Amino acid sequence: MLYAVTLYYLCSESELSAHIDAHKKWLIEGVSKAGVILAGPLTSGTGGYILFHGDNEKDIYAYLEKDPFVIHNKVSVNVLNIEPMLCSNAFPPQWAANAKLI
């Protein structure tokens, strides 16, 4: 299952900067241990986006609770569960097992 997570900033960029290195470390750990597929800031400057692959939403929320931005109340979090039904052949099939590849 895929999970689209949007983080919305609740503070100024200068307040975020105090936690950015720890946040990046958390994201890097997430790539190797928690199913983070991709992550990056929104071009609008209002937050960030993380795409997770995982077995259940509970695990995603448990990992999000360890984000320094979340711990220090610098972001609000929106999690959407996605069941891919159609994917490019270039998309790794293990992340969309039930999708039709074209």
Short mmCIF file of N, CA, C and O in Angstrom, two decimals:
data_model
loop_
_atom_site.label_atom_id
_atom_site.label_comp_id
_atom_site.label_asym_id
_atom_site.label_seq_id
_atom_site.Cartn_x
_atom_site.Cartn_y
_atom_site.Cartn_z
N MET A 1 0.84 -1.17 0.00
CA MET A 1 0.00 0.00 0.00
C MET A 1 0.89 1.25 0.00
O MET A 1 1.96 1.24 0.61
N LEU A 2 0.46 2.27 -0.69
CA LEU A 2 1.19 3.53 -0.70
C LEU A 2 0.47 4.54 0.18
O LEU A 2 -0.75 4.54 0.29
N TYR A 3 1.26 5.42 0.79
CA TYR A 3 0.74 6.47 1.66
C TYR A 3 1.35 7.79 1.23
O TYR A 3 2.58 7.94 1.23
N ALA A 4 0.49 8.74 0.86
CA ALA A 4 0.92 10.07 0.48
C ALA A 4 0.81 10.95 1.72
O ALA A 4 -0.28 11.13 2.27
N VAL A 5 1.92 11.49 2.16
CA VAL A 5 1.96 12.30 3.39
C VAL A 5 2.38 13.72 3.04
O VAL A 5 3.43 13.93 2.43
N THR A 6 1.54 14.66 3.41
CA THR A 6 1.87 16.07 3.22
C THR A 6 2.09 16.69 4.59
O THR A 6 1.28 16.53 5.50
N LEU A 7 3.23 17.35 4.74
CA LEU A 7 3.55 18.10 5.95
C LEU A 7 3.32 19.58 5.64
O LEU A 7 3.86 20.09 4.66
N TYR A 8 2.53 20.24 6.46
CA TYR A 8 2.27 21.67 6.28
C TYR A 8 2.97 22.44 7.38
O TYR A 8 2.76 22.17 8.57
N TYR A 9 3.80 23.41 6.97
CA TYR A 9 4.55 24.20 7.95
C TYR A 9 3.62 25.04 8.82
O TYR A 9 2.69 25.67 8.32
N LEU A 10 3.91 25.05 10.11
CA LEU A 10 3.15 25.83 11.08
C LEU A 10 3.97 26.98 11.64
O LEU A 10 3.55 27.64 12.59
N CYS A 11 5.15 27.21 11.06
CA CYS A 11 6.06 28.22 11.60
C CYS A 11 6.91 28.80 10.48
O CYS A 11 6.80 28.39 9.33
N SER A 12 7.76 29.71 10.85
CA SER A 12 8.64 30.36 9.88
C SER A 12 9.78 29.43 9.47
O SER A 12 10.09 28.46 10.17
N GLU A 13 10.41 29.78 8.36
CA GLU A 13 11.56 29.01 7.88
C GLU A 13 12.69 29.01 8.90
O GLU A 13 13.39 28.01 9.08
N SER A 14 12.87 30.13 9.59
CA SER A 14 13.95 30.20 10.58
C SER A 14 13.70 29.24 11.75
O SER A 14 14.63 28.65 12.29
N GLU A 15 12.44 29.05 12.13
CA GLU A 15 12.12 28.09 13.19
C GLU A 15 12.36 26.66 12.71
O GLU A 15 12.82 25.82 13.48
N LEU A 16 12.05 26.39 11.45
CA LEU A 16 12.29 25.06 10.88
C LEU A 16 13.78 24.75 10.82
O LEU A 16 14.18 23.60 11.04
N SER A 17 14.58 25.75 10.52
CA SER A 17 16.01 25.52 10.30
C SER A 17 16.70 24.92 11.52
O SER A 17 17.69 24.20 11.38
N ALA A 18 16.17 25.17 12.69
CA ALA A 18 16.76 24.58 13.91
C ALA A 18 16.62 23.06 13.94
O ALA A 18 17.36 22.38 14.65
N HIS A 19 15.69 22.52 13.14
CA HIS A 19 15.41 21.07 13.17
C HIS A 19 15.66 20.39 11.82
O HIS A 19 15.45 19.18 11.70
N ILE A 20 16.11 21.15 10.82
CA ILE A 20 16.22 20.60 9.47
C ILE A 20 17.23 19.46 9.37
O ILE A 20 16.96 18.46 8.69
N ASP A 21 18.37 19.56 10.03
CA ASP A 21 19.36 18.47 9.94
C ASP A 21 18.81 17.19 10.56
O ASP A 21 18.98 16.11 9.98
N ALA A 22 18.14 17.31 11.68
CA ALA A 22 17.55 16.12 12.32
C ALA A 22 16.42 15.56 11.46
O ALA A 22 16.26 14.33 11.36
N HIS A 23 15.65 16.43 10.82
CA HIS A 23 14.57 15.99 9.93
C HIS A 23 15.15 15.22 8.74
O HIS A 23 14.65 14.15 8.38
N LYS A 24 16.22 15.74 8.15
CA LYS A 24 16.86 15.05 7.01
C LYS A 24 17.42 13.70 7.44
O LYS A 24 17.31 12.72 6.70
N LYS A 25 18.01 13.63 8.61
CA LYS A 25 18.53 12.35 9.12
C LYS A 25 17.38 11.36 9.29
O LYS A 25 17.50 10.18 8.94
N TRP A 26 16.26 11.85 9.83
CA TRP A 26 15.06 11.01 10.00
C TRP A 26 14.57 10.49 8.64
O TRP A 26 14.22 9.32 8.52
N LEU A 27 14.57 11.35 7.62
CA LEU A 27 14.14 10.93 6.29
C LEU A 27 15.07 9.88 5.70
O LEU A 27 14.62 8.89 5.12
N ILE A 28 16.38 10.08 5.85
CA ILE A 28 17.35 9.10 5.34
C ILE A 28 17.15 7.75 6.02
O ILE A 28 17.18 6.71 5.36
N GLU A 29 16.92 7.76 7.31
CA GLU A 29 16.62 6.51 8.02
C GLU A 29 15.35 5.89 7.47
O GLU A 29 15.25 4.67 7.32
N GLY A 30 14.38 6.72 7.15
CA GLY A 30 13.10 6.24 6.61
C GLY A 30 13.25 5.53 5.28
O GLY A 30 12.52 4.59 4.99
N VAL A 31 14.19 5.97 4.47
CA VAL A 31 14.42 5.31 3.18
C VAL A 31 14.91 3.88 3.40
O VAL A 31 14.47 2.95 2.73
N SER A 32 15.79 3.70 4.37
CA SER A 32 16.35 2.37 4.59
C SER A 32 15.51 1.49 5.51
O SER A 32 15.58 0.27 5.41
N LYS A 33 14.68 2.09 6.39
CA LYS A 33 14.00 1.28 7.40
C LYS A 33 12.48 1.42 7.45
O LYS A 33 11.82 0.57 8.03
N ALA A 34 11.92 2.49 6.89
CA ALA A 34 10.49 2.74 7.13
C ALA A 34 9.66 2.92 5.87
O ALA A 34 8.53 3.37 5.94
N GLY A 35 10.19 2.55 4.72
CA GLY A 35 9.39 2.57 3.51
C GLY A 35 9.26 3.92 2.81
O GLY A 35 8.38 4.09 1.98
N VAL A 36 10.14 4.87 3.12
CA VAL A 36 10.10 6.14 2.40
C VAL A 36 10.60 5.89 0.97
O VAL A 36 11.69 5.38 0.77
N ILE A 37 9.77 6.27 0.00
CA ILE A 37 10.12 6.12 -1.41
C ILE A 37 10.74 7.41 -1.94
O ILE A 37 11.73 7.40 -2.65
N LEU A 38 10.12 8.52 -1.60
CA LEU A 38 10.63 9.83 -2.01
C LEU A 38 10.16 10.88 -1.01
O LEU A 38 9.18 10.68 -0.31
N ALA A 39 10.89 11.98 -0.98
CA ALA A 39 10.53 13.08 -0.08
C ALA A 39 11.11 14.37 -0.62
O ALA A 39 12.17 14.36 -1.26
N GLY A 40 10.44 15.46 -0.34
CA GLY A 40 10.96 16.75 -0.75
C GLY A 40 10.00 17.87 -0.40
O GLY A 40 8.84 17.63 -0.08
N PRO A 41 10.51 19.10 -0.47
CA PRO A 41 9.66 20.25 -0.16
C PRO A 41 8.66 20.52 -1.28
O PRO A 41 8.92 20.23 -2.45
N LEU A 42 7.52 21.08 -0.92
CA LEU A 42 6.56 21.54 -1.91
C LEU A 42 7.10 22.81 -2.56
O LEU A 42 7.68 23.66 -1.87
N THR A 43 6.93 22.95 -3.84
CA THR A 43 7.45 24.14 -4.52
C THR A 43 6.74 25.42 -4.07
O THR A 43 7.28 26.51 -4.25
N SER A 44 5.58 25.28 -3.46
CA SER A 44 4.86 26.44 -2.93
C SER A 44 5.52 27.02 -1.69
O SER A 44 5.20 28.13 -1.26
N GLY A 45 6.42 26.23 -1.07
CA GLY A 45 7.08 26.68 0.15
C GLY A 45 6.24 26.52 1.40
O GLY A 45 6.61 26.99 2.47
N THR A 46 5.12 25.83 1.27
CA THR A 46 4.20 25.69 2.41
C THR A 46 4.35 24.39 3.18
O THR A 46 3.66 24.18 4.18
N GLY A 47 5.25 23.51 2.73
CA GLY A 47 5.40 22.24 3.42
C GLY A 47 6.27 21.27 2.64
O GLY A 47 7.07 21.66 1.80
N GLY A 48 6.05 20.01 2.91
CA GLY A 48 6.81 18.95 2.26
C GLY A 48 5.93 17.76 1.96
O GLY A 48 4.79 17.67 2.43
N TYR A 49 6.46 16.83 1.19
CA TYR A 49 5.71 15.66 0.76
C TYR A 49 6.59 14.42 0.93
O TYR A 49 7.78 14.45 0.62
N ILE A 50 5.98 13.36 1.42
CA ILE A 50 6.67 12.08 1.56
C ILE A 50 5.77 10.99 1.00
O ILE A 50 4.58 10.93 1.34
N LEU A 51 6.32 10.13 0.16
CA LEU A 51 5.59 8.96 -0.32
C LEU A 51 6.18 7.74 0.37
O LEU A 51 7.38 7.49 0.31
N PHE A 52 5.31 7.02 1.09
CA PHE A 52 5.70 5.82 1.82
C PHE A 52 5.11 4.59 1.15
O PHE A 52 4.02 4.64 0.58
N HIS A 53 5.79 3.47 1.30
CA HIS A 53 5.24 2.15 1.01
C HIS A 53 5.24 1.40 2.32
O HIS A 53 6.24 1.36 3.04
N GLY A 54 4.08 0.83 2.68
CA GLY A 54 4.02 0.10 3.95
C GLY A 54 2.84 -0.85 3.99
O GLY A 54 1.97 -0.83 3.12
N ASP A 55 2.84 -1.67 5.03
CA ASP A 55 1.79 -2.67 5.18
C ASP A 55 0.53 -2.12 5.85
O ASP A 55 -0.57 -2.60 5.59
N ASN A 56 0.71 -1.10 6.71
CA ASN A 56 -0.48 -0.55 7.36
C ASN A 56 -0.25 0.89 7.81
O ASN A 56 0.89 1.31 8.06
N GLU A 57 -1.33 1.61 7.92
CA GLU A 57 -1.29 3.03 8.27
C GLU A 57 -0.72 3.27 9.67
O GLU A 57 -0.05 4.27 9.91
N LYS A 58 -0.95 2.34 10.56
CA LYS A 58 -0.45 2.47 11.94
C LYS A 58 1.08 2.62 11.94
O LYS A 58 1.62 3.44 12.69
N ASP A 59 1.77 1.84 11.11
CA ASP A 59 3.23 1.93 11.04
C ASP A 59 3.69 3.28 10.50
O ASP A 59 4.69 3.82 10.95
N ILE A 60 2.94 3.81 9.54
CA ILE A 60 3.28 5.12 8.97
C ILE A 60 3.16 6.19 10.04
O ILE A 60 4.07 7.01 10.23
N TYR A 61 2.06 6.19 10.77
CA TYR A 61 1.87 7.17 11.84
C TYR A 61 2.92 7.02 12.93
O TYR A 61 3.42 8.02 13.46
N ALA A 62 3.28 5.80 13.26
CA ALA A 62 4.30 5.57 14.29
C ALA A 62 5.64 6.16 13.84
O ALA A 62 6.37 6.76 14.65
N TYR A 63 5.97 6.02 12.57
CA TYR A 63 7.22 6.59 12.09
C TYR A 63 7.14 8.11 12.03
O TYR A 63 8.10 8.81 12.40
N LEU A 64 6.02 8.64 11.61
CA LEU A 64 5.85 10.10 11.55
C LEU A 64 6.01 10.75 12.92
O LEU A 64 6.50 11.87 13.03
N GLU A 65 5.61 10.07 13.97
CA GLU A 65 5.74 10.60 15.33
C GLU A 65 7.19 10.82 15.73
O GLU A 65 7.47 11.57 16.67
N LYS A 66 8.12 10.21 15.01
CA LYS A 66 9.55 10.36 15.31
C LYS A 66 10.20 11.50 14.53
O LYS A 66 11.38 11.79 14.74
N ASP A 67 9.44 12.14 13.63
CA ASP A 67 9.98 13.26 12.85
C ASP A 67 10.21 14.45 13.77
O ASP A 67 9.30 14.88 14.48
N PRO A 68 11.41 15.02 13.78
CA PRO A 68 11.67 16.19 14.62
C PRO A 68 10.71 17.35 14.36
O PRO A 68 10.35 18.08 15.29
N PHE A 69 10.26 17.52 13.11
CA PHE A 69 9.29 18.57 12.83
C PHE A 69 7.97 18.30 13.56
O PHE A 69 7.32 19.22 14.05
N VAL A 70 7.58 17.04 13.63
CA VAL A 70 6.35 16.66 14.33
C VAL A 70 6.55 16.78 15.84
O VAL A 70 5.71 17.35 16.55
N ILE A 71 7.65 16.27 16.33
CA ILE A 71 7.94 16.31 17.77
C ILE A 71 7.90 17.73 18.30
O ILE A 71 7.35 17.98 19.38
N HIS A 72 8.42 18.68 17.53
CA HIS A 72 8.51 20.08 17.97
C HIS A 72 7.34 20.94 17.46
O HIS A 72 7.41 22.17 17.52
N ASN A 73 6.29 20.26 16.96
CA ASN A 73 5.07 20.95 16.52
C ASN A 73 5.34 22.03 15.47
O ASN A 73 4.77 23.12 15.52
N LYS A 74 6.18 21.72 14.51
CA LYS A 74 6.51 22.66 13.43
C LYS A 74 5.70 22.39 12.17
O LYS A 74 5.72 23.19 11.24
N VAL A 75 4.99 21.25 12.13
CA VAL A 75 4.18 20.89 10.97
C VAL A 75 2.87 20.23 11.41
O VAL A 75 2.79 19.66 12.50
N SER A 76 1.88 20.31 10.54
CA SER A 76 0.70 19.45 10.67
C SER A 76 0.85 18.39 9.59
O SER A 76 1.57 18.59 8.59
N VAL A 77 0.20 17.26 9.78
CA VAL A 77 0.41 16.11 8.89
C VAL A 77 -0.92 15.64 8.32
O VAL A 77 -1.91 15.51 9.05
N ASN A 78 -0.92 15.37 7.02
CA ASN A 78 -2.08 14.77 6.36
C ASN A 78 -1.62 13.49 5.68
O ASN A 78 -0.69 13.52 4.88
N VAL A 79 -2.27 12.38 6.00
CA VAL A 79 -1.91 11.07 5.44
C VAL A 79 -3.07 10.56 4.59
O VAL A 79 -4.21 10.48 5.06
N LEU A 80 -2.77 10.21 3.35
CA LEU A 80 -3.76 9.61 2.45
C LEU A 80 -3.27 8.23 2.02
O LEU A 80 -2.12 8.08 1.62
N ASN A 81 -4.14 7.25 2.09
CA ASN A 81 -3.86 5.88 1.68
C ASN A 81 -4.19 5.76 0.20
O ASN A 81 -5.27 6.16 -0.22
N ILE A 82 -3.27 5.22 -0.58
CA ILE A 82 -3.48 5.09 -2.03
C ILE A 82 -3.35 3.64 -2.44
O ILE A 82 -2.38 2.96 -2.07
N GLU A 83 -4.30 3.15 -3.22
CA GLU A 83 -4.23 1.82 -3.80
C GLU A 83 -4.02 1.99 -5.30
O GLU A 83 -4.98 2.24 -6.04
N PRO A 84 -2.77 1.91 -5.78
CA PRO A 84 -2.51 2.10 -7.22
C PRO A 84 -3.22 1.04 -8.06
O PRO A 84 -3.16 -0.15 -7.76
N MET A 85 -3.89 1.50 -9.09
CA MET A 85 -4.59 0.59 -9.98
C MET A 85 -4.03 0.63 -11.41
O MET A 85 -4.30 -0.24 -12.20
N LEU A 86 -3.25 1.67 -11.70
CA LEU A 86 -2.66 1.83 -13.01
C LEU A 86 -1.29 2.46 -12.84
O LEU A 86 -1.15 3.45 -12.11
N CYS A 87 -0.28 1.87 -13.44
CA CYS A 87 1.09 2.37 -13.28
C CYS A 87 1.86 2.23 -14.58
O CYS A 87 1.58 1.35 -15.39
N SER A 88 2.87 3.07 -14.70
CA SER A 88 3.82 2.96 -15.79
C SER A 88 4.65 1.69 -15.58
O SER A 88 4.89 1.27 -14.44
N ASN A 89 5.12 1.10 -16.66
CA ASN A 89 6.02 -0.05 -16.56
C ASN A 89 7.28 0.29 -15.77
O ASN A 89 7.93 -0.58 -15.21
N ALA A 90 7.65 1.57 -15.74
CA ALA A 90 8.85 2.00 -15.04
C ALA A 90 8.65 2.03 -13.52
O ALA A 90 9.63 2.10 -12.77
N PHE A 91 7.41 1.99 -13.05
CA PHE A 91 7.14 2.03 -11.61
C PHE A 91 7.42 0.65 -11.02
O PHE A 91 6.93 -0.36 -11.54
N PRO A 92 8.19 0.56 -9.93
CA PRO A 92 8.51 -0.75 -9.35
C PRO A 92 7.26 -1.52 -8.93
O PRO A 92 6.45 -1.02 -8.14
N PRO A 93 7.06 -2.71 -9.45
CA PRO A 93 5.84 -3.47 -9.17
C PRO A 93 5.63 -3.81 -7.69
O PRO A 93 4.49 -3.96 -7.26
N GLN A 94 6.69 -3.90 -6.90
CA GLN A 94 6.51 -4.22 -5.49
C GLN A 94 5.79 -3.11 -4.72
O GLN A 94 5.27 -3.33 -3.65
N TRP A 95 5.75 -1.90 -5.29
CA TRP A 95 5.07 -0.79 -4.64
C TRP A 95 3.63 -0.64 -5.10
O TRP A 95 2.88 0.17 -4.57
N ALA A 96 3.24 -1.41 -6.11
CA ALA A 96 1.86 -1.34 -6.64
C ALA A 96 1.47 -2.71 -7.15
O ALA A 96 1.18 -2.90 -8.34
N ALA A 97 1.43 -3.67 -6.26
CA ALA A 97 1.25 -5.08 -6.63
C ALA A 97 -0.03 -5.35 -7.40
O ALA A 97 -0.07 -6.23 -8.24
N ASN A 98 -1.11 -4.61 -7.13
CA ASN A 98 -2.39 -4.87 -7.77
C ASN A 98 -2.65 -3.99 -9.00
O ASN A 98 -3.70 -4.07 -9.61
N ALA A 99 -1.70 -3.16 -9.34
CA ALA A 99 -1.89 -2.23 -10.46
C ALA A 99 -1.64 -2.88 -11.80
O ALA A 99 -0.80 -3.77 -11.93
N LYS A 100 -2.37 -2.41 -12.78
CA LYS A 100 -2.13 -2.81 -14.15
C LYS A 100 -0.97 -1.95 -14.68
O LYS A 100 -1.02 -0.73 -14.62
N LEU A 101 0.06 -2.60 -15.16
CA LEU A 101 1.23 -1.89 -15.69
C LEU A 101 1.05 -1.65 -17.19
O LEU A 101 0.68 -2.57 -17.92
N ILE A 102 1.32 -0.43 -17.62
CA ILE A 102 1.22 -0.12 -19.05
C ILE A 102 2.48 0.61 -19.50
O ILE A 102 3.21 1.13 -18.74
#
